[in-house]
mmCIF file of C-alpha atoms in Angstrom:
data_model
loop_
_atom_site.group_PDB
_atom_site.id
_atom_site.type_symbol
_atom_site.label_atom_id
_atom_site.label_comp_id
_atom_site.label_asym_id
_atom_site.label_seq_id
_atom_site.Cartn_x
_atom_site.Cartn_y
_atom_site.Cartn_z
ATOM 1 C CA MET H 128 -2.825 -31.748 -10.364
ATOM 2 C CA ARG H 129 -3.201 -34.756 -7.610
ATOM 3 C CA ILE H 130 -1.874 -33.856 -4.233
ATOM 4 C CA CYS H 131 -1.311 -35.744 -1.499
ATOM 5 C CA SER H 132 0.114 -34.093 1.632
ATOM 6 C CA ILE H 133 0.947 -36.166 4.378
ATOM 7 C CA ILE H 134 0.749 -34.798 8.253
ATOM 8 C CA THR H 135 1.390 -36.807 12.246
ATOM 9 C CA SER H 136 -2.784 -36.238 12.709
ATOM 10 C CA PHE H 137 -5.314 -33.664 12.023
ATOM 11 C CA THR H 138 -4.507 -31.515 15.034
ATOM 12 C CA SER H 139 -3.738 -27.814 15.389
ATOM 13 C CA GLY H 140 -0.441 -27.655 14.965
ATOM 14 C CA GLY H 141 1.597 -25.226 12.777
ATOM 15 C CA ALA H 142 2.360 -27.860 9.963
ATOM 16 C CA GLU H 143 -1.692 -29.763 10.222
ATOM 17 C CA MET H 144 -3.290 -25.873 9.807
ATOM 18 C CA LEU H 145 -0.619 -25.507 6.879
ATOM 19 C CA ALA H 146 -1.955 -28.319 5.528
ATOM 20 C CA ARG H 147 -5.611 -28.258 5.661
ATOM 21 C CA ASP H 148 -5.067 -25.165 3.939
ATOM 22 C CA LEU H 149 -2.953 -25.626 1.402
ATOM 23 C CA ALA H 150 -5.535 -28.555 0.678
ATOM 24 C CA GLU H 151 -8.104 -26.037 0.796
ATOM 25 C CA ARG H 152 -6.724 -23.681 -1.478
ATOM 26 C CA PHE H 153 -5.927 -26.238 -3.861
ATOM 27 C CA ALA H 154 -9.209 -27.864 -4.071
ATOM 28 C CA ALA H 155 -10.603 -24.353 -4.901
ATOM 29 C CA THR H 156 -8.218 -23.508 -7.814
ATOM 30 C CA GLY H 157 -9.241 -26.996 -9.711
ATOM 31 C CA HIS H 158 -6.531 -29.639 -7.924
ATOM 32 C CA ASP H 159 -7.168 -32.643 -6.644
ATOM 33 C CA ALA H 160 -6.215 -32.626 -2.841
ATOM 34 C CA THR H 161 -5.691 -35.226 -0.543
ATOM 35 C CA VAL H 162 -4.555 -34.714 3.471
ATOM 36 C CA ILE H 163 -3.420 -38.444 5.065
ATOM 37 C CA ALA H 164 -2.809 -38.487 8.941
ATOM 38 C CA LEU H 165 -0.328 -41.043 10.136
ATOM 39 C CA SER H 166 -2.465 -41.713 13.234
ATOM 40 C CA ASP H 167 -6.460 -41.000 14.681
ATOM 41 C CA ALA H 168 -6.011 -38.390 17.482
ATOM 42 C CA SER H 169 -7.675 -40.468 19.625
ATOM 43 C CA ARG H 170 -4.886 -43.372 19.682
ATOM 44 C CA ILE H 171 -1.496 -39.969 20.016
ATOM 45 C CA GLY H 172 -3.924 -38.378 22.690
ATOM 46 C CA ASN H 173 -4.510 -35.226 20.058
ATOM 47 C CA ASP H 174 -8.155 -33.440 20.676
ATOM 48 C CA CYS H 175 -10.705 -35.432 18.686
ATOM 49 C CA ASP H 176 -12.814 -32.567 17.914
ATOM 50 C CA THR H 177 -10.157 -30.381 16.478
ATOM 51 C CA GLU H 178 -9.545 -33.454 14.506
ATOM 52 C CA SER H 179 -13.171 -33.726 13.016
ATOM 53 C CA ALA H 180 -13.452 -29.988 12.487
ATOM 54 C CA MET H 181 -10.238 -30.040 10.129
ATOM 55 C CA MET H 182 -11.360 -33.198 8.204
ATOM 56 C CA ASP H 183 -14.605 -31.342 7.264
ATOM 57 C CA HIS H 184 -12.642 -28.079 6.438
ATOM 58 C CA ILE H 185 -11.103 -30.345 3.815
ATOM 59 C CA ARG H 186 -13.966 -32.242 2.764
ATOM 60 C CA GLN H 187 -16.453 -29.284 2.317
ATOM 61 C CA ALA H 188 -13.535 -27.169 0.565
ATOM 62 C CA GLY H 189 -13.991 -30.252 -2.100
ATOM 63 C CA GLY H 190 -10.531 -31.857 -1.068
ATOM 64 C CA HIS H 191 -10.175 -35.670 0.607
ATOM 65 C CA ALA H 192 -9.021 -36.022 4.404
ATOM 66 C CA LEU H 193 -7.926 -39.410 5.074
ATOM 67 C CA SER H 194 -6.204 -41.657 8.201
ATOM 68 C CA LEU H 195 -3.745 -44.730 8.473
ATOM 69 C CA GLY H 196 -5.212 -45.023 11.705
ATOM 70 C CA LEU H 197 -1.919 -46.399 13.028
ATOM 71 C CA HIS H 198 -1.580 -46.987 16.345
ATOM 72 C CA ASN H 199 2.235 -46.070 16.529
ATOM 73 C CA ARG H 200 3.449 -44.164 14.291
ATOM 74 C CA ASN H 201 6.840 -45.658 13.905
ATOM 75 C CA ALA H 202 4.838 -48.761 12.621
ATOM 76 C CA TRP H 203 6.611 -48.673 9.329
ATOM 77 C CA ILE H 204 5.485 -51.713 7.971
ATOM 78 C CA THR H 205 1.675 -50.879 7.905
ATOM 79 C CA GLY H 206 1.436 -47.954 6.855
ATOM 80 C CA ALA H 207 3.529 -48.533 4.147
ATOM 81 C CA ARG H 208 0.832 -51.029 3.184
ATOM 82 C CA TRP H 209 -2.248 -49.013 3.826
ATOM 83 C CA LEU H 210 -0.662 -46.308 2.218
ATOM 84 C CA ARG H 211 0.291 -48.102 -1.131
ATOM 85 C CA GLN H 212 -3.474 -48.753 -0.891
ATOM 86 C CA ILE H 213 -4.912 -45.202 -0.813
ATOM 87 C CA LEU H 214 -2.154 -44.039 -3.020
ATOM 88 C CA ARG H 215 -3.597 -46.976 -5.945
ATOM 89 C CA THR H 216 -6.733 -44.954 -5.268
ATOM 90 C CA THR H 217 -5.648 -40.945 -5.319
ATOM 91 C CA ARG H 218 -2.885 -41.853 -8.317
ATOM 92 C CA PRO H 219 -0.925 -39.258 -6.305
ATOM 93 C CA ASP H 220 1.196 -36.423 -8.965
ATOM 94 C CA VAL H 221 3.574 -35.444 -6.212
ATOM 95 C CA ILE H 222 3.577 -36.052 -2.469
ATOM 96 C CA HIS H 223 4.384 -33.063 0.093
ATOM 97 C CA SER H 224 4.960 -34.777 3.875
ATOM 98 C CA HIS H 225 5.381 -32.011 6.081
ATOM 99 C CA THR H 226 6.312 -34.497 8.834
ATOM 100 C CA ALA H 227 9.642 -36.190 8.598
ATOM 101 C CA ARG H 228 7.717 -39.519 10.453
ATOM 102 C CA ALA H 229 6.365 -40.014 7.350
ATOM 103 C CA LEU H 230 9.473 -40.899 4.794
ATOM 104 C CA PRO H 231 10.306 -44.179 6.370
ATOM 105 C CA VAL H 232 6.817 -45.280 5.501
ATOM 106 C CA MET H 233 6.853 -43.863 1.786
ATOM 107 C CA ALA H 234 9.945 -45.535 1.358
ATOM 108 C CA LEU H 235 8.516 -49.020 1.455
ATOM 109 C CA ALA H 236 6.214 -47.525 0.051
ATOM 110 C CA ARG H 237 7.900 -46.508 -3.278
ATOM 111 C CA PRO H 238 5.903 -44.513 -4.475
ATOM 112 C CA GLN H 239 6.777 -43.179 -8.318
ATOM 113 C CA VAL H 240 5.674 -39.778 -8.169
ATOM 114 C CA PRO H 241 7.919 -36.970 -6.574
ATOM 115 C CA VAL H 242 8.176 -36.574 -2.454
ATOM 116 C CA ILE H 243 8.974 -33.581 -1.167
ATOM 117 C CA LEU H 244 9.553 -32.613 2.752
ATOM 118 C CA THR H 245 8.647 -29.878 4.488
ATOM 119 C CA HIS H 246 10.721 -28.983 8.092
ATOM 120 C CA HIS H 247 8.807 -27.126 10.285
ATOM 121 C CA ASN H 248 11.195 -26.090 12.716
ATOM 122 C CA SER H 249 14.365 -24.428 13.319
ATOM 123 C CA ARG H 250 15.642 -27.334 14.906
ATOM 124 C CA LEU H 251 15.490 -30.942 14.259
ATOM 125 C CA SER H 252 13.543 -33.749 15.643
ATOM 126 C CA PHE H 253 15.971 -36.292 14.290
ATOM 127 C CA PRO H 254 19.489 -37.026 14.288
ATOM 128 C CA PRO H 255 21.298 -35.438 11.404
ATOM 129 C CA MET H 256 22.428 -38.418 9.584
ATOM 130 C CA ALA H 257 18.639 -39.177 9.046
ATOM 131 C CA PHE H 258 19.313 -36.848 6.452
ATOM 132 C CA HIS H 259 21.507 -39.542 4.110
ATOM 133 C CA VAL H 260 18.347 -41.676 4.249
ATOM 134 C CA PHE H 261 15.820 -38.486 3.412
ATOM 135 C CA ASN H 262 17.945 -37.525 0.573
ATOM 136 C CA ARG H 263 17.275 -40.999 -0.590
ATOM 137 C CA ILE H 264 14.037 -40.957 -0.758
ATOM 138 C CA VAL H 265 12.936 -36.825 -1.171
ATOM 139 C CA ASP H 266 12.852 -35.039 -4.558
ATOM 140 C CA GLY H 267 13.184 -31.598 -3.060
ATOM 141 C CA TYR H 268 12.900 -30.009 0.596
ATOM 142 C CA VAL H 269 10.650 -26.960 1.709
ATOM 143 C CA ALA H 270 11.692 -24.581 4.384
ATOM 144 C CA ILE H 271 9.236 -22.335 6.006
ATOM 145 C CA SER H 272 12.394 -19.410 7.704
ATOM 146 C CA GLU H 273 15.519 -17.966 6.934
ATOM 147 C CA GLN H 274 16.639 -20.507 9.779
ATOM 148 C CA CYS H 275 15.110 -23.519 8.682
ATOM 149 C CA GLU H 276 16.548 -23.574 5.304
ATOM 150 C CA ALA H 277 20.006 -22.539 6.516
ATOM 151 C CA THR H 278 19.758 -25.850 8.995
ATOM 152 C CA LEU H 279 18.513 -27.874 5.756
ATOM 153 C CA ARG H 280 21.299 -26.575 4.106
ATOM 154 C CA GLN H 281 23.723 -28.586 5.773
ATOM 155 C CA HIS H 282 22.464 -31.627 5.327
ATOM 156 C CA SER H 283 20.431 -31.731 2.355
ATOM 157 C CA ARG H 284 21.308 -32.986 -0.678
ATOM 158 C CA LYS H 285 18.534 -32.225 -2.986
ATOM 159 C CA PRO H 286 17.218 -28.732 -4.238
ATOM 160 C CA ILE H 287 15.786 -26.319 -0.993
ATOM 161 C CA GLN H 288 12.938 -23.690 -1.592
ATOM 162 C CA LEU H 289 12.290 -21.530 1.216
ATOM 163 C CA ILE H 290 7.959 -20.528 0.544
ATOM 164 C CA TRP H 291 6.951 -18.386 3.664
ATOM 165 C CA ASN H 292 4.185 -20.121 5.687
ATOM 166 C CA ALA H 293 0.741 -18.665 5.701
ATOM 167 C CA ALA H 294 -2.705 -17.291 6.918
ATOM 168 C CA ASN H 295 -6.655 -18.466 6.432
ATOM 169 C CA PRO H 296 -7.932 -15.578 4.957
ATOM 170 C CA ARG H 297 -10.892 -15.901 7.687
ATOM 171 C CA PHE H 298 -7.956 -14.163 9.625
ATOM 172 C CA GLN H 299 -8.772 -11.017 7.635
ATOM 173 C CA ALA H 300 -9.086 -7.398 10.313
ATOM 174 C CA ALA H 301 -10.937 -5.081 8.241
ATOM 175 C CA GLY H 302 -8.683 -2.327 9.535
ATOM 176 C CA PRO H 303 -6.040 -1.804 12.542
ATOM 177 C CA ARG H 304 -7.068 -1.209 16.198
ATOM 178 C CA ARG H 305 -7.262 1.754 18.079
ATOM 179 C CA VAL H 306 -8.949 1.795 21.258
ATOM 180 C CA LEU H 307 -7.037 0.113 24.332
ATOM 181 C CA ALA H 308 -9.062 -1.723 26.181
ATOM 182 C CA ARG H 309 -9.495 -1.150 30.110
ATOM 183 C CA ASP H 310 -9.047 -4.342 30.972
ATOM 184 C CA PRO H 311 -7.022 -6.031 27.931
ATOM 185 C CA ARG H 312 -7.406 -9.508 26.468
ATOM 186 C CA ILE H 313 -3.722 -11.486 25.314
ATOM 187 C CA LEU H 314 -3.979 -14.784 23.704
ATOM 188 C CA ALA H 315 -1.388 -16.979 23.402
ATOM 189 C CA VAL H 316 -1.549 -19.836 20.502
ATOM 190 C CA GLY H 317 -0.030 -23.236 20.932
ATOM 191 C CA THR H 318 0.150 -26.644 21.230
ATOM 192 C CA VAL H 319 1.073 -27.027 25.298
ATOM 193 C CA SER H 320 4.868 -28.324 25.282
ATOM 194 C CA GLU H 321 8.490 -27.488 25.916
ATOM 195 C CA GLN H 322 8.979 -25.453 22.850
ATOM 196 C CA LYS H 323 6.411 -22.951 23.591
ATOM 197 C CA ASP H 324 7.648 -22.000 27.227
ATOM 198 C CA TYR H 325 4.156 -21.486 28.926
ATOM 199 C CA PRO H 326 5.847 -21.816 32.222
ATOM 200 C CA THR H 327 7.701 -18.363 31.659
ATOM 201 C CA LEU H 328 4.502 -16.198 30.211
ATOM 202 C CA VAL H 329 2.528 -18.074 33.379
ATOM 203 C CA ARG H 330 5.664 -16.002 35.527
ATOM 204 C CA ALA H 331 4.968 -12.915 33.278
ATOM 205 C CA ALA H 332 1.084 -12.649 33.697
ATOM 206 C CA ARG H 333 1.033 -12.104 37.510
ATOM 207 C CA LEU H 334 4.135 -9.688 37.413
ATOM 208 C CA LEU H 335 1.800 -7.784 34.308
ATOM 209 C CA ALA H 336 -1.068 -7.529 36.509
ATOM 210 C CA ALA H 337 1.221 -5.791 39.233
ATOM 211 C CA ALA H 338 2.260 -3.572 36.999
ATOM 212 C CA MET H 339 -1.132 -2.536 35.491
ATOM 213 C CA ALA H 340 -2.859 -1.979 39.086
ATOM 214 C CA PRO H 341 -2.183 0.986 39.850
ATOM 215 C CA GLN H 342 -3.726 1.579 36.885
ATOM 216 C CA GLY H 343 -6.546 -0.090 37.874
ATOM 217 C CA ARG H 344 -6.384 -1.758 34.826
ATOM 218 C CA LYS H 345 -6.727 -5.920 34.750
ATOM 219 C CA PRO H 346 -5.071 -7.754 32.044
ATOM 220 C CA ARG H 347 -5.765 -11.642 30.932
ATOM 221 C CA ILE H 348 -3.698 -14.153 29.425
ATOM 222 C CA ALA H 349 -5.783 -16.902 27.750
ATOM 223 C CA ILE H 350 -3.661 -19.991 26.343
ATOM 224 C CA ALA H 351 -5.305 -21.498 23.408
ATOM 225 C CA GLY H 352 -4.036 -24.871 22.899
ATOM 226 C CA GLY H 353 -3.757 -28.540 23.610
ATOM 227 C CA GLY H 354 -1.261 -31.524 24.003
ATOM 228 C CA PRO H 355 -0.354 -33.748 26.410
ATOM 229 C CA MET H 356 1.421 -31.099 28.851
ATOM 230 C CA LEU H 357 -1.665 -29.412 29.332
ATOM 231 C CA GLY H 358 -2.846 -30.459 33.209
ATOM 232 C CA GLN H 359 0.887 -29.910 34.052
ATOM 233 C CA LEU H 360 0.208 -26.184 32.403
ATOM 234 C CA GLN H 361 -3.112 -26.381 34.290
ATOM 235 C CA ALA H 362 -1.184 -27.647 37.474
ATOM 236 C CA LEU H 363 1.304 -24.818 37.834
ATOM 237 C CA VAL H 364 -0.996 -21.680 37.171
ATOM 238 C CA GLU H 365 -3.153 -23.327 40.134
ATOM 239 C CA ALA H 366 0.262 -23.735 42.136
ATOM 240 C CA THR H 367 1.148 -20.035 41.820
ATOM 241 C CA GLY H 368 -2.100 -18.037 42.113
ATOM 242 C CA ALA H 369 -2.562 -17.091 38.420
ATOM 243 C CA SER H 370 -5.806 -18.275 37.825
ATOM 244 C CA GLU H 371 -6.932 -15.013 37.999
ATOM 245 C CA HIS H 372 -4.899 -13.784 35.560
ATOM 246 C CA VAL H 373 -4.510 -17.179 33.329
ATOM 247 C CA GLU H 374 -7.142 -18.737 31.656
ATOM 248 C CA LEU H 375 -6.511 -22.122 29.386
ATOM 249 C CA LEU H 376 -8.347 -22.644 26.903
ATOM 250 C CA GLY H 377 -7.642 -25.870 25.378
ATOM 251 C CA ALA H 378 -7.778 -26.793 21.650
ATOM 252 C CA ARG H 379 -9.844 -24.083 19.852
ATOM 253 C CA GLY H 380 -11.359 -24.078 16.596
ATOM 254 C CA ASP H 381 -11.957 -20.554 16.417
ATOM 255 C CA VAL H 382 -8.651 -19.035 16.878
ATOM 256 C CA ASP H 383 -10.015 -16.816 14.442
ATOM 257 C CA MET H 384 -12.473 -15.306 16.792
ATOM 258 C CA LEU H 385 -10.674 -15.382 19.628
ATOM 259 C CA MET H 386 -8.068 -12.981 17.648
ATOM 260 C CA ARG H 387 -10.735 -10.842 17.010
ATOM 261 C CA GLN H 388 -11.611 -10.434 20.698
ATOM 262 C CA ALA H 389 -8.280 -10.180 21.897
ATOM 263 C CA ASP H 390 -5.912 -6.464 22.475
ATOM 264 C CA LEU H 391 -2.457 -7.874 22.186
ATOM 265 C CA PHE H 392 -0.568 -11.387 20.646
ATOM 266 C CA VAL H 393 2.258 -13.443 22.958
ATOM 267 C CA ASN H 394 4.532 -15.618 21.821
ATOM 268 C CA SER H 395 6.800 -16.829 24.725
ATOM 269 C CA SER H 396 8.465 -20.492 22.495
ATOM 270 C CA LEU H 397 12.162 -20.833 23.065
ATOM 271 C CA TRP H 398 12.749 -21.700 20.007
ATOM 272 C CA GLU H 399 10.363 -22.039 16.813
ATOM 273 C CA GLY H 400 10.038 -22.152 12.798
ATOM 274 C CA PHE H 401 7.674 -19.576 11.849
ATOM 275 C CA PRO H 402 4.564 -19.618 13.863
ATOM 276 C CA ILE H 403 1.390 -19.477 11.697
ATOM 277 C CA SER H 404 0.059 -18.386 14.496
ATOM 278 C CA LEU H 405 1.948 -15.117 14.560
ATOM 279 C CA ILE H 406 1.131 -14.541 11.170
ATOM 280 C CA GLU H 407 -2.479 -14.864 12.035
ATOM 281 C CA ALA H 408 -1.926 -12.059 14.600
ATOM 282 C CA ALA H 409 -0.995 -9.800 12.253
ATOM 283 C CA THR H 410 -3.204 -10.641 9.702
ATOM 284 C CA SER H 411 -6.020 -9.676 12.362
ATOM 285 C CA GLY H 412 -4.170 -6.429 13.373
ATOM 286 C CA LEU H 413 -2.680 -7.611 16.803
ATOM 287 C CA PRO H 414 0.539 -5.969 18.348
ATOM 288 C CA MET H 415 2.288 -9.109 18.898
ATOM 289 C CA VAL H 416 5.278 -9.186 21.296
ATOM 290 C CA ALA H 417 7.436 -12.593 21.123
ATOM 291 C CA THR H 418 11.238 -13.724 22.014
ATOM 292 C CA ARG H 419 13.777 -13.854 20.268
ATOM 293 C CA VAL H 420 14.078 -16.930 18.535
ATOM 294 C CA ALA H 421 14.385 -18.035 14.532
ATOM 295 C CA GLY H 422 11.938 -17.566 13.254
ATOM 296 C CA ASN H 423 10.670 -14.816 15.405
ATOM 297 C CA ARG H 424 12.781 -12.537 14.012
ATOM 298 C CA GLU H 425 11.760 -13.330 10.812
ATOM 299 C CA MET H 426 8.416 -12.078 11.274
ATOM 300 C CA ILE H 427 8.552 -9.480 14.355
ATOM 301 C CA ILE H 428 9.864 -5.892 13.613
ATOM 302 C CA PRO H 429 10.671 -4.039 16.990
ATOM 303 C CA GLY H 430 8.700 -0.515 16.670
ATOM 304 C CA VAL H 431 6.448 -1.613 14.215
ATOM 305 C CA ASN H 432 4.659 -4.398 14.352
ATOM 306 C CA GLY H 433 5.413 -5.689 18.131
ATOM 307 C CA GLU H 434 8.145 -6.436 20.366
ATOM 308 C CA LEU H 435 10.880 -9.250 20.805
ATOM 309 C CA VAL H 436 12.185 -10.013 24.212
ATOM 310 C CA PRO H 437 15.205 -12.893 25.557
ATOM 311 C CA PRO H 438 13.694 -16.369 25.722
ATOM 312 C CA GLY H 439 12.832 -17.518 29.330
ATOM 313 C CA ASP H 440 12.757 -14.162 31.032
ATOM 314 C CA ALA H 441 9.373 -13.258 32.567
ATOM 315 C CA GLN H 442 10.169 -9.878 33.750
ATOM 316 C CA ALA H 443 11.365 -8.621 30.102
ATOM 317 C CA LEU H 444 8.131 -10.441 28.475
ATOM 318 C CA ALA H 445 5.476 -8.611 31.120
ATOM 319 C CA ALA H 446 7.228 -5.139 30.575
ATOM 320 C CA ALA H 447 7.032 -5.688 26.365
ATOM 321 C CA MET H 448 2.967 -6.342 26.666
ATOM 322 C CA ALA H 449 2.686 -3.595 29.693
ATOM 323 C CA THR H 450 4.461 -0.582 26.961
ATOM 324 C CA ALA H 451 2.450 -2.190 24.225
ATOM 325 C CA LEU H 452 -0.868 -1.275 26.208
ATOM 326 C CA SER H 453 -0.082 1.345 27.853
ATOM 327 C CA ASP H 454 -0.079 4.425 24.752
ATOM 328 C CA GLU H 455 -2.871 4.727 22.358
ATOM 329 C CA ALA H 456 -0.755 5.979 19.539
ATOM 330 C CA ALA H 457 2.080 3.753 19.680
ATOM 331 C CA TYR H 458 -0.698 0.589 19.985
ATOM 332 C CA ALA H 459 -2.378 1.925 17.191
ATOM 333 C CA ALA H 460 0.989 2.676 15.280
ATOM 334 C CA LEU H 461 1.581 -1.250 16.072
ATOM 335 C CA SER H 462 -1.722 -2.731 15.057
ATOM 336 C CA ALA H 463 -1.204 -0.651 11.195
ATOM 337 C CA GLY H 464 2.114 -2.411 11.300
ATOM 338 C CA ALA H 465 0.963 -5.761 11.625
ATOM 339 C CA LEU H 466 -1.579 -5.335 9.180
ATOM 340 C CA GLU H 467 1.630 -4.413 6.349
ATOM 341 C CA SER H 468 3.174 -6.819 7.014
ATOM 342 C CA ALA H 469 1.211 -9.765 6.701
ATOM 343 C CA ARG H 470 0.781 -8.761 3.423
ATOM 344 C CA ARG H 471 3.563 -10.671 2.254
ATOM 345 C CA PHE H 472 2.125 -14.416 3.357
ATOM 346 C CA SER H 473 -1.722 -14.583 1.486
ATOM 347 C CA ILE H 474 -2.409 -18.477 1.612
ATOM 348 C CA GLU H 475 -2.542 -18.000 -2.142
ATOM 349 C CA ARG H 476 0.696 -16.627 -2.703
ATOM 350 C CA CYS H 477 2.163 -19.944 -0.613
ATOM 351 C CA ALA H 478 -0.514 -22.214 -2.437
ATOM 352 C CA HIS H 479 1.305 -20.850 -6.169
ATOM 353 C CA ALA H 480 4.633 -21.445 -4.920
ATOM 354 C CA HIS H 481 4.294 -24.846 -4.147
ATOM 355 C CA LEU H 482 2.116 -25.371 -6.880
ATOM 356 C CA THR H 483 4.871 -24.125 -9.275
ATOM 357 C CA LEU H 484 7.031 -26.658 -7.056
ATOM 358 C CA TYR H 485 5.270 -29.457 -7.769
ATOM 359 C CA GLY H 486 5.219 -28.535 -11.295
ATOM 360 C CA ASP H 487 9.321 -28.028 -11.854
ATOM 361 C CA LEU H 488 9.919 -31.339 -9.741
ATOM 362 C CA ARG H 489 7.179 -33.469 -11.675
ATOM 363 C CA GLY H 490 8.607 -31.757 -14.558
ATOM 364 C CA ARG H 491 12.589 -32.505 -14.156
ATOM 365 C CA ARG H 492 12.504 -35.613 -12.411
ATOM 366 C CA ASP H 493 13.189 -38.069 -14.839
ATOM 367 C CA GLY H 494 15.006 -35.342 -16.340
ATOM 368 C CA ALA H 495 17.678 -32.534 -15.725
ATOM 369 C CA PRO H 496 18.325 -32.043 -11.803
ATOM 370 C CA LEU H 497 17.080 -29.306 -10.044
ATOM 371 C CA PRO H 498 19.749 -26.138 -9.129
ATOM 372 C CA ARG H 499 20.635 -27.211 -5.711
ATOM 373 C CA GLN H 500 18.218 -24.562 -4.006
ATOM 374 C CA VAL H 501 16.133 -22.670 -5.864
ATOM 375 C CA ALA H 502 14.766 -18.886 -5.460
ATOM 376 C CA ALA H 503 12.857 -17.725 -2.381
ATOM 377 C CA THR H 504 9.594 -17.194 -2.548
ATOM 378 C CA GLY H 505 8.174 -14.318 -0.317
#
C-alpha cells in the first residue's frame, strides 16, 4: 500500500512523532510510506536539527520525507499546487492528515483517494463549524483517546475509529526500576506552550526542593521541548530563582536517553489529547505524575503506575512528586505498573490498526458506507 501522511512540520510534537514512527513501521512491513510537512521548520520557528533528524529517520527506514515549504501554512492555493505535483509522483492509495490545517489544501488538490484526519487533542483548535467542510473532504476520522472520540462524535458525519497512540520500541526498558536516587532527576517532555503549563511546574520545583532539603536530597527537573515560548519560560526560571532546580533543555532528539537517565516523569498540562510522552515514559519504566485532565486520565492509574493531581496546582504537583520519590518499595511497584500499562501501546499494534482502517476505507469508498463508528483498538 502507498501511504501518504501529512503533518504541520517535522517537529517533536506528539502528532509529528507518531506520524514518523508509523511511517517507519509501514516501510519496515513492505509499504511505501511518505510523510509530507506543510512548512519547513525554519519558516515557522521550529528547530531545524529536529527536522533534519526526523527526516533522516524516515528515509533510513525506507520511507520518504518531503516538505511543501509553505511560508504561510494558510497558503492554500500554493500548497494545493505543490501537493498535486507530489501526489502525481507518489500515487498514494490513502492520505492521512495529522493536522486539520492540511484539509483546505487537500480540498483544492482534490485527491481521488480516501482521506483520513486524526484529531490529536481533546480541544478543538478551530471553530466547530469547520466540520461542515471537513466532513466533505475526509472519509474517516481517527481519535487518539476516548475524550477525542467524544469530541469528534459531536461534530463528525463520517466514521470514527479510536486508535491509541504508541511509543517507539527504542524506549523499551529491560525491567522495572528498583532503586531510588539520592538526588532524583525528574523529566518533562513537550513543546513549551500554554497547554503544557510549565510555569506551574517551575513553581512546583522550588516547593519540591524545599520538601526534600531536610533529607539532604536535591531534586532537579529537566524540561525537554522547544517552541516560541521557550525564551519566556527561561526568563521565568531566572526571575523566580528556580535555575538551581530547573533546566530547560530545548528541543531534543534523544528523549529515549533522557528517560533512561530520569527517575520520574511529570506532566503539568492544562489539557491533552493522549500524550505520547506518557506512553514513552511508561515504556521506559518511569513512574509518572500528571495533571488530572483528559488523555492523562486514560493512561495513569493512581497508585498503580503514577499519580494524578489537579491542573494548575503547584503544591499538589510538588507533593505528588515528593511522595513518588520517598519510598523505594512503592517506587519500584509504580515502575513495574508503568511497564505493564505500556504493553497496550505498541507501535506494531498501532500500525496494524491504521493499516486495517486504510484497507477498509479503500475497499468501501465506492461501495457500501462504513458504519458511523468503528470498534476501538487497544
